[in-house]
Amino acid sequence: MQTAPNYLNPGIPSGLKRVIIPIVKANEQTLSGYGSLVTDPDEVEIEIVRWPSVGKRSVDTDSGDEGGTTEGMFVCEWKGDILYGRNDAVNGHYILGYGTEPEQASEHHSNKPERLLLWHANYHPDGGQLFFPQTSKPFLVPLALPGDDVAPEDFVCFHFTGNEGLYIHPNVWHDGALTALDQHCFFDKQGAVHARVSVDFPREFKCLLEVPLERINKS
């Protein structure tokens, strides 16, 4: 039986290869299949997926999708070499990524990160998810299209100006909404069931995903 990831102590092995994923400007065309840009979070309807049938009989059409949504603040913050996340909507606390080799990472400096090393991603089969920035500050979201046979090379890191938010369809692989520098806060809304399917890059693929940040943080 697969266990849930230990988000605050992922125990990442040393000497892993890195898979550099491209950074793409987020717009309606590039986000096709992943989700959409959001200008008003109040106008977004979160897709809720009907509970699946386990046999040949289908789930009644007036049931199975009544779990509703949950919402709260999603906060990500660099502390030295470690990017932390907190999702108040689901009471989640995470190490989202690192600015250097995880075993060398330190919180005790304020240098700008030159890279973001990601160890994990997941998708929600029960519903979609909204991230809407609370300030007009750029942010990043790594995404991959649905499919349990996902590979590191399937991921694209979308770059947002911060003037719009992101709605992610159910079953789309993602990490959080991530800042390239300092702290960023988002309004988060998602399915209340909060089913989560994960991929652990170090253990499954012996790698970390790398997002180059130097160019972004110089702009």
Backbone as a ProteinNet text record, in pm:
[ID]
protein_1_A
[PRIMARY]
MQTAPNYLNPGIPSGLKRVIIPIVKANEQTLSGYGSLVTDPDEVEIEIVRWPSVGKRSVDTDSGDEGGTTEGMFVCEWKGDILYGRNDAVNGHYILGYGTEPEQASEHHSNKPERLLLWHANYHPDGGQLFFPQTSKPFLVPLALPGDDVAPEDFVCFHFTGNEGLYIHPNVWHDGALTALDQHCFFDKQGAVHARVSVDFPREFKCLLEVPLERINKS
[TERTIARY]
84.5	0	87.7	60.5	138.1	106.1	210.6	191.5	192.1	134.4	132.4	271.5	305.2	436.6	454.2	577.9	610.6	655.7	562	587.4	689.8	705.8	799.8	931.7	940.4	1066.6	1073.4	1089.9	1079.9	1194.2	1304.4	1412.5	1468.3	1506.2	1549.7	1693.6	1719	1856.2	1947.3	2076.4	2173.6	2212.2	2272.4	2327.6	2226	2107.1	2004.4	2030.2	1993.7	2002.1	1891.6	1904.6	1803.9	1744.1	1614.4	1543.3	1494.1	1555.1	1517	1387	1288.4	1159.8	1146.4	1084.7	1076.9	984.2	1015.7	928.9	852.6	720.9	633.8	544.1	527.2	436.9	293.8	224.5	86.7	-9.6	-85.3	-196.2	-300.7	-411.3	-520.2	-478.2	-389.8	-347.5	-253.7	-153.2	-56.7	-119.4	-223	-287.5	-396.5	-420.4	-525.8	-502.3	-603.3	-594.3	-555.9	-485.3	-443.4	-545.6	-593.6	-683.2	-703.8	-722.4	-750.3	-706.7	-685.2	-657.2	-785	-768.1	-881.6	-861.9	-961.6	-957	-1042.9	-1145.5	-1234.2	-1259.8	-1202.9	-1221.7	-1366.4	-1449.6	-1590.1	-1669.3	-1614.5	-1685.2	-1643.9	-1550.7	-1501.4	-1587.3	-1634.3	-1705.8	-1610	-1583.1	-1491.9	-1559.5	-1494.6	-1548.8	-1539.2	-1650.2	-1652.8	-1684	-1598.7	-1611.2	-1698.8	-1794.2	-1885.8	-1808.6	-1843.3	-1781.1	-1793.1	-1685.2	-1691.6	-1766.1	-1828.3	-1892.1	-1786.3	-1808.1	-1712.4	-1761.4	-1876.7	-1930.8	-1996.9	-2083.7	-2145.9	-2261.5	-2311.2	-2418.4	-2358.6	-2419.5	-2368.1	-2417.4	-2344.3	-2386.2	-2504	-2605.1	-2721.4	-2677.4	-2740.4	-2698.2	-2726.1	-2808.5	-2834.3	-2752.9	-2645	-2562.7	-2416.5	-2331.5	-2190.8	-2104.3	-2163.9	-2085.7	-2127.2	-2162.1	-2219.3	-2123.7	-1995	-1898.9	-1866.5	-1892.3	-1869.6	-1723.4	-1694	-1559.3	-1510.1	-1381.1	-1318.9	-1227.6	-1202.5	-1120.8	-1040.4	-936.1	-847.6	-728.6	-630.7	-511.2	-404.9	-339.6	-221.8	-102.6	-4.5	112.3	237.8	325.1	456.3	562.6	672.5	775.3	911.9	1009.1	1148	1207.8	1269.6	1352.3	1489.4	1579.6	1709.5	1693.8	1737.6	1733.3	1605.9	1511.6	1394.2	1267.6	1186.6	1058.3	949	887.9	781.6	644.8	545.3	408.8	312.5	201.6	94.2	-39.3	-125.7	-257.3	-363.5	-418.1	-517	-648	-674.6	-799.5	-806.4	-690.8	-688.9	-593.5	-552.6	-462.4	-333	-274.8	-154.1	-29.8	82.1	211	316.5	399.8	485	623.4	722	840.9	811.4	799.6	765	887.1	1001.7	1120.3	1241.8	1351.9	1482.1	1554.2	1642.4	1724.9	1862	1892.9	2020.1	1998.5	2107.1	2090.9	2023.2	1918.6	1841.9	1925.5	2027.5	2108.2	2197.6	2214.8	2295.4	2209.6	2078.8	1989.6	1994.5	1996.7	1999.6	1896.8	1833	1740	1810	1938	2004.1	2078.8	2010.8	2065	1947.9	1972.8	1867.1	1905.8	1993	2033.4	1916.9	1913.7	1811.5	1834.5	1731.4	1749.1	1773.5	1865	1895.4	1821.3	1764.8	1693.5	1588.9	1494.6	1396	1398.1	1429	1432.5	1307.2	1226.9	1098.2	1107.4	1050.7	1058.1	923.3	815.2	681.9	581.5	478.9	361.1	242.1	121.9	2.1	-111.8	-219.9	-343.5	-461	-574.5	-695.8	-802.9	-835.3	-939.3	-1080.7	-1096.7	-1231.1	-1275.4	-1181.9	-1224.8	-1110.6	-1146.3	-1047.9	-994.8	-904.1	-842.7	-813.8	-836.7	-813.5	-702.9	-607.1	-508.7	-523.7	-550.9	-563.1	-472.3	-375.4	-276.6	-339.5	-289.5	-338.8	-266.2	-152.5	-80.2	-35.2	-14.1	26	175.4	211.4	350.8	361.1	462.4	472	479.7	432.5	442.2	453	484	508.2	419.5	374.3	300.9	346.8	410.3	444.3	322	296.7	178.9	215.5	139.2	146.9	5.9	-18.4	-151.7	-187	-316.7	-359.4	-299.6	-284.8	-235.6	-144.1	-170.6	-90.2	47.3	68.8	200.6	286.8	263	335.1	485.1	565.3	710.9	760.8	881.3	933.8	934.3	962.5	970.4	834.2	726.9	592.6	558.7	637.7	602.8	648.8	565.3	594.4	571.9	659.7	643.1	585.7	462.7	396.6	430.1	460.9	499.1	383	333.9	221.2	267.8	207.6	246.7	201.7	98.7	41.8	-81.8	-115.9	-237.1	-360.7	-337.2	-446	-413.8	-517.5	-498.5	-506.6	-506.2	-508.9	-616.7	-697.3	-786.2	-731.4	-715.6	-660.7	-773.7	-785.4	-888	-858.6	-959.9	-935.2	-838	-759.7	-668.1	-542.6	-526.1	-405.1	-296.9	-179.9	-68	-20.2	11.7	59.2	131.9	205.6	250.3	168.1	215.9	140.7	165.4	108.9	147.2	271.9	379.8	512.1	571.1	640.1	709.5	855.6	912.5	1054.3	1139.9	1075	1148.9	1057.4	1112.6	1043.2	913.5	804.1	676.7	568.3	471.7	355.7	233.4	118.1	-6.1	-113.9	-196.2	-300.2	-429.8	-541.4	-669.4	-680.1	-710.7	-719.8	-861	-914.6	-1044.8	-1037.3	-1086.7	-1073.9	-1179.8	-1186.7	-1282.4	-1257.2	-1364.1	-1350.5	-1310.3	-1336.5	-1292.4	-1140.8	-1075.1	-929.3	-859.7	-910.3	-836.4	-707.7	-600.1	-469.7	-395.2	-347.5	-264.8	-128	-21.9	109.6	210.2	311	431.7	550.7	641.9	762.2	881	934.4	1038.1	1165.9	1216.3	1339.1	1322.7	1210	1194.5	1146.5	1067.5	1016.5	1109.6	1177.9	1257.4	1402.8	1438.9	1576	1621	1533.3	1564.6	1489.3	1526.2	1452.4	1419.5	1303.3	1273	1341.5	1401.8	1470.5	1405	1371.8	1319.9	1424.8	1487.5	1587.5	1519.3	1567	1506.2	1591.6	1715.4	1807.9	1757.1	1708.9	1659.5	1534.4	1446.6	1323.4	1354	1445.6	1476.6	1562.6	1617.8	1692.5	1602.5	1484	1395	1324.1
-119.7	0	124.2	216.9	339.2	432.3	488	582.3	725	816	956.3	1016.7	1113.8	1178.3	1249.1	1251.5	1328.8	1466.7	1560.4	1688.5	1775	1758.1	1840.4	1769.3	1644	1569.7	1466.7	1514.1	1422.5	1322.6	1342.3	1244.8	1220.1	1326	1316	1263.9	1159.1	1108	1211	1196.6	1286.3	1234.6	1322.2	1282.9	1256.3	1313.3	1291.2	1376.2	1321.7	1401.6	1507.6	1607.1	1712.8	1712.3	1729.9	1743.8	1887.6	1965.5	2106.4	2114.1	2181.9	2195.4	2337.2	2352	2484.2	2578.4	2707.7	2812.2	2873.5	2875.8	2922	3032.6	3137.8	3245.6	3194.3	3218.4	3171.2	3261.1	3202.6	3270.8	3165.6	3207.8	3112.8	3003.4	3036.3	2936.7	2834.1	2880.9	2787.2	2703.3	2755.2	2682.2	2586.2	2580	2493.3	2348.7	2288.3	2152.1	2144.3	2245.7	2250.2	2323.9	2436.9	2521.6	2653.1	2760.8	2890.5	3003.8	3120.2	3241.3	3290.7	3355.2	3403.1	3550.7	3631.9	3773.9	3807.3	3725.2	3746.8	3612	3588.3	3457.9	3427.7	3531	3509	3449.1	3459.3	3408.1	3265.9	3207.9	3073.8	2968.2	2872.6	2758	2640.4	2590.4	2477.5	2350.2	2282	2155.5	2049.7	1982.1	1871.3	1743.3	1644.3	1519.2	1421.7	1362.1	1267.2	1145.3	1100.5	982.1	865	792.1	685.8	562.3	493.3	365.6	256.5	159.2	49.3	-78.4	-73.4	-189.7	-148.2	-234.9	-207	-108.7	-87.1	10.8	150.2	247.4	384	453.4	556.1	640.3	726.9	738.3	820.2	962.4	1019.3	1149.9	1265	1242.1	1347.6	1325.1	1247.7	1218.8	1206.8	1197.2	1169.5	1289.9	1408.8	1529.6	1642.6	1604.8	1701.7	1739.2	1703.9	1735.9	1883.4	1958.1	2101.5	2139.3	2260.6	2315.4	2362.6	2385	2445.8	2556.6	2655.2	2768.2	2823.8	2895	2955.6	3018.2	3059.5	3120.2	3013.7	3026.7	2946.1	3040.8	3009.2	3095.4	3016.4	3072.3	3011.4	3114.7	3067.8	3159.5	3092.5	3164.2	3119.2	3154.2	3055.5	3076.8	3019.7	3107.8	3062	2978.6	2852.4	2762.3	2679.2	2699.3	2612.4	2693.3	2643.1	2704.7	2628.4	2695.3	2636.2	2676.4	2591.6	2622.3	2591.2	2664.1	2639.1	2658.7	2560.5	2569.6	2561.4	2675.9	2680.6	2613.3	2599.8	2537.2	2391.3	2324.2	2180.5	2150.8	2257.3	2243.1	2171.6	2214.5	2151.6	2236.3	2169.9	2235.7	2153.6	2222.3	2151.4	2215.8	2133.2	2181.2	2161.7	2272.9	2267.1	2242.2	2296.2	2280.6	2340.9	2336.2	2378.9	2465.5	2551.2	2633.2	2575.2	2465.1	2396.4	2248.8	2169.9	2029.2	2018.6	1938.1	1934.8	1910.6	1824.1	1794.8	1913	2010.6	2129.1	2251.2	2235.6	2350.6	2409	2541.5	2614.6	2726.3	2750.5	2862.7	2992.2	2985.1	3095.9	3189.5	3234.2	3339.7	3399.6	3508.8	3576.9	3596.8	3512.2	3522.7	3488.3	3552.1	3519.7	3377.8	3296	3162.7	3172.3	3091.3	3087.7	2975.4	2883.8	2770.2	2723.3	2647.3	2581.3	2433.6	2351.1	2206.6	2147	2080.8	2026.4	1875.2	1822.9	1679.6	1608.4	1683.2	1624.2	1700.5	1629.6	1691.4	1600.6	1653.7	1573	1623.1	1546.1	1594.9	1557.3	1624.7	1602.1	1541.1	1413.2	1352	1394.9	1460.7	1497.8	1635.4	1721.1	1854.3	1942.2	2059.9	2157.7	2240.1	2334.5	2418.3	2556.8	2657.2	2796.6	2855.3	2924.4	3006.3	3149.2	3243.3	3383.2	3469.1	3540.5	3616.5	3734.4	3759.8	3871.7	4001.5	3992.7	4110.9	4084.6	4191.6	4178.7	4151.9	4030.9	3988.5	3858.4	3845.3	3723.3	3596.5	3487.3	3357	3247.5	3126.7	3012.5	2895.9	2817.1	2694.4	2585.3	2477.8	2364.3	2275.8	2239.4	2161	2050.8	1942.4	1837.3	1787.9	1745.5	1699.7	1568.1	1536.7	1416.4	1287.6	1190.6	1058.4	1003	883.9	826.9	779.7	773.9	738.4	862.1	965.9	1092.3	1072.2	1152.9	1150.1	1291.3	1305.7	1439.8	1531.5	1475.4	1555.1	1607.6	1561.1	1607.6	1742.6	1788.2	1909.2	2035.9	2137.9	2273.2	2367.7	2465.9	2564	2692.3	2723.9	2842.3	2964.9	3074.8	3200.7	3299	3346.5	3438.5	3576.5	3680.4	3817.4	3856	3790.6	3826.7	3913.5	3954.3	4033.2	3945.2	3814.8	3719.1	3593.8	3517.3	3391.9	3273.8	3153.8	3029.8	2936.7	2883.6	2773	2647.1	2538.4	2411.9	2309.2	2241.8	2138	2017.6	1939.5	1813.7	1725.2	1646.5	1546.7	1605.1	1735.9	1798.2	1798.9	1746.8	1743	1884.8	1911.4	2043.8	2034.7	2138.6	2164.1	2284.2	2365.2	2483.7	2597.4	2713.3	2838	2886.5	2907.7	2922.7	3060.8	3113	3239.4	3214	3299.7	3290.3	3364.7	3440.2	3524.4	3562.5	3560.8	3609.1	3530.5	3601.3	3539.6	3580.7	3492.1	3524.2	3456.8	3524.5	3474.1	3467.1	3361.7	3337.4	3297.7	3338.9	3281.5	3146.8	3042.9	2906.2	2853.8	2790.5	2725.4	2594.9	2484.7	2353.1	2258.9	2139.6	2040.4	2002.1	1991.2	1965.6	1822	1728	1590.9	1585.1	1663.6	1676.3	1541.1	1462.6	1342.4	1385.6	1315.7	1356.3	1233.4	1242.6	1138.3	1200.1	1134.2	1197.2	1126.9	1204.8	1151.5	1203.1	1112.7	1142.7	1125.5	1236.9	1230.7	1160.4	1185.5	1115.5	964.2	916	771.8	700.3	769.6	704.3	720.4	835.1	865.2	899.9	896.9	928.7	1064.4	1163.1	1297	1401.6	1526.2	1643	1726.7	1790.1	1886.3	2017.5	2080.1	2207.3	2317	2427.1	2547	2656.3	2703.9	2811.6	2942.9	3004.4	3126.8	3251.5	3233.5	3347.3	3456.8	3416.6	3516.6	3585.3	3510.4	3568.1	3668	3631.9	3718.2	3838.1	3838.8	3955.3	4056.6	4011.2	4099.5	4198
0	0	0	-91.8	-101.5	14.4	75.4	185.1	133	210.9	172.2	183.7	98.3	107.7	241.8	290.1	409.4	362.2	360.7	296.1	369.2	498.8	573.5	599.7	562.9	575	462.8	337.5	224.2	211.5	285.7	284.4	145.4	76.7	-62.6	-70.6	-148	-162.7	-229.7	-209.5	-272.5	-410.6	-489.8	-619	-727.7	-717.7	-818.3	-942.5	-1057.6	-1179.8	-1177.7	-1262.4	-1273.8	-1413.1	-1417.7	-1544.7	-1552.7	-1640.9	-1654.8	-1733.2	-1676.4	-1744.1	-1798.6	-1915	-1978.8	-1904.1	-1912.1	-1858.3	-1974.8	-1965.4	-2072.6	-2019.5	-2097.9	-2059	-2057	-1947.7	-1933.6	-2009.2	-2100	-2164.9	-2200.2	-2256.3	-2282	-2379.9	-2473.5	-2571.3	-2507.7	-2434	-2375.8	-2264.9	-2199	-2089.4	-2136.4	-2265.7	-2317.6	-2274.8	-2214.2	-2163.8	-2017.7	-1969.5	-1829	-1742.3	-1795.1	-1718.1	-1789.8	-1713.7	-1774.8	-1683.2	-1745	-1669.5	-1601.2	-1487.1	-1408	-1377.2	-1410.7	-1376.6	-1254.7	-1228.5	-1114	-1047.2	-928.3	-863.5	-828.3	-812.1	-778.2	-894.4	-1015	-1131.9	-1168.5	-1093.6	-1125.7	-1057.5	-1134.9	-1080.7	-1076.3	-956.9	-940.3	-990.4	-1084.1	-1133.4	-1022.6	-996.1	-900.9	-977.8	-961.7	-1036.6	-958.8	-1026.7	-963.4	-912	-793.1	-733.9	-831	-857.3	-958.5	-909.5	-1001.7	-971.7	-961.3	-873.3	-857.3	-926.8	-990.4	-1059.1	-1188.5	-1240.1	-1369.4	-1358.8	-1236.7	-1218.3	-1198.6	-1260.6	-1252.1	-1125.5	-1085.4	-973.4	-1018.4	-933.6	-968.4	-1002.4	-1102.8	-1153.6	-1057.7	-955.1	-857.3	-729.6	-740.2	-622.7	-662.9	-561.8	-586.7	-617	-624.3	-651.1	-557.1	-434.7	-340.8	-227.5	-244.2	-139	-126.8	-236.1	-230.7	-239.1	-196.5	-206.7	-70.3	-63.6	53.7	5.7	89.4	47.1	163.1	129.6	229.1	158.9	235.5	178.6	152.1	37.4	6.3	9.2	93.2	111.7	78.6	-3.8	-26.4	6.1	64.3	113.3	110.9	54.2	59.8	196.1	258.9	376.8	342.6	302.5	256.3	130.4	136.6	21.4	13.8	104.3	111.7	82.6	-10.2	-40.6	34.1	131.3	211.9	156.9	182.4	144.6	257.1	258.6	355	284.4	294.7	232.5	341.7	378	485.7	446.9	317.8	274.3	314.6	321	354.1	469.7	541.2	656.2	615.9	503.5	452.5	477.2	510.3	529.7	454.3	375	281.6	267.2	232.2	162.6	15	-57	-197.9	-285.6	-244.8	-327.2	-260.4	-334	-282	-385.3	-335.2	-422.1	-446.2	-379.2	-394.7	-363.1	-364	-328.8	-191.5	-180	-54.3	70.2	61.9	180.8	220.6	130	159.3	191.9	186.2	200.3	341.1	347.3	474.5	471.5	584.4	596.7	634.4	667	736.4	642.2	536.3	450.9	373.7	304.4	229.6	83.1	29.8	-109.7	-202.4	-318.9	-417.3	-470.9	-476.3	-535	-685.3	-736.2	-879.4	-950.5	-874	-931.9	-831.6	-880.1	-794.7	-828.7	-729.6	-746.9	-684.7	-765.9	-723.1	-707.4	-600.4	-573.3	-587.3	-603.7	-593	-677.9	-724.3	-785.1	-756.8	-777.2	-755.5	-842.4	-844.2	-906.3	-818.1	-842.3	-764.7	-854.8	-836.4	-918.8	-880.8	-766.1	-720.5	-767	-812.9	-852.2	-898	-947.5	-993	-877.1	-910.5	-808.3	-864.5	-782	-818	-732.3	-796.1	-726.7	-778	-687	-729.2	-643	-704.9	-627.7	-554.2	-435	-355.1	-385.3	-453.2	-500.5	-643.6	-719.2	-859.9	-868.8	-833.5	-832.2	-911.3	-997.9	-1080.2	-996.1	-1055.3	-990	-1094.7	-1048.6	-1135.5	-1093.1	-1190.8	-1161	-1257.1	-1207.5	-1293.2	-1315.7	-1441	-1476.3	-1575.4	-1570.8	-1672.2	-1698.6	-1821	-1859.5	-1790.1	-1779.5	-1706.4	-1761.6	-1670.6	-1706.7	-1599.5	-1551	-1443.5	-1490.2	-1621.1	-1672.2	-1694.2	-1616.2	-1630.7	-1610.2	-1680.2	-1668.8	-1641.6	-1584.7	-1556.9	-1679.5	-1795.8	-1918	-1964.6	-1903.5	-1940.5	-1878.4	-1782.4	-1708.1	-1780.2	-1768.3	-1816.4	-1699.8	-1682.7	-1575.9	-1635.5	-1598.7	-1652.8	-1567.8	-1637.7	-1574	-1585.2	-1471.3	-1464.9	-1422.1	-1477.9	-1443.8	-1303.7	-1251.4	-1122.8	-1134.3	-1256.8	-1277.5	-1294.7	-1313	-1327	-1246.5	-1214.9	-1143.9	-1238	-1179.5	-1256.1	-1201.9	-1293.5	-1260.2	-1325.8	-1246.2	-1293.7	-1300.6	-1414.7	-1429.9	-1339.8	-1304.6	-1234	-1312.4	-1239.9	-1295.6	-1359.4	-1356.8	-1410.9	-1302.4	-1337.5	-1243.3	-1213.1	-1086.6	-1047.2	-913.8	-883.7	-747	-701.8	-611.7	-575.3	-672.1	-639	-704.2	-631.3	-704.6	-645	-673.4	-576	-594.2	-626.1	-710.9	-743.6	-641.7	-553	-459	-341.9	-221.4	-101.5	-75.4	-52.9	-16.8	-114.2	-134.3	-217.5	-154.9	-163.3	-105.2	-212.7	-203.7	-301.5	-231.1	-289.2	-250.9	-320.4	-243	-294.9	-274.5	-378.5	-368.3	-445.2	-383.7	-445.5	-391.4	-449	-402.9	-258.5	-180.2	-36.7	-5.8	-95.8	-71.4	-64.6	-150	-152.3	-171.9	-266	-305.7	-376.2	-348.6	-401.6	-453.7	-577.9	-638.3	-663.5	-613.5	-611.1	-701	-742.5	-805.2	-725.2	-691.8	-613.9	-708.8	-758.7	-861.9	-815	-694	-651.6	-647.7	-596.9	-578.6	-704.5	-785	-905.4	-1025.5	-1033.7	-1152.8	-1122.2	-991.8	-950.5	-1004.7	-989.9	-1039.1	-957.8	-979.7	-934.7	-1057.4	-1059.4	-1165.1	-1132.5	-1233	-1210.4	-1293.1	-1223.8	-1288	-1272.1	-1380.5	-1368.8	-1327.9	-1220.3	-1168.5	-1191.8	-1230.8	-1235.4	-1329.2	-1446.3	-1543	-1488.9	-1423.8	-1370	-1259.1	-1170.5	-1056.3	-1092.5	-1213.9	-1260.9	-1329.9	-1369.3	-1445.5	-1354.1
[MASK]
+++++++++++++++++++++++++++++++++++++++++++++++++++++++++++++++++++++++++++++++++++++++++++++++++++++++++++++++++++++++++++++++++++++++++++++++++++++++++++++++++++++++++++++++++++++++++++++++++++++++++++++++++++++++++++

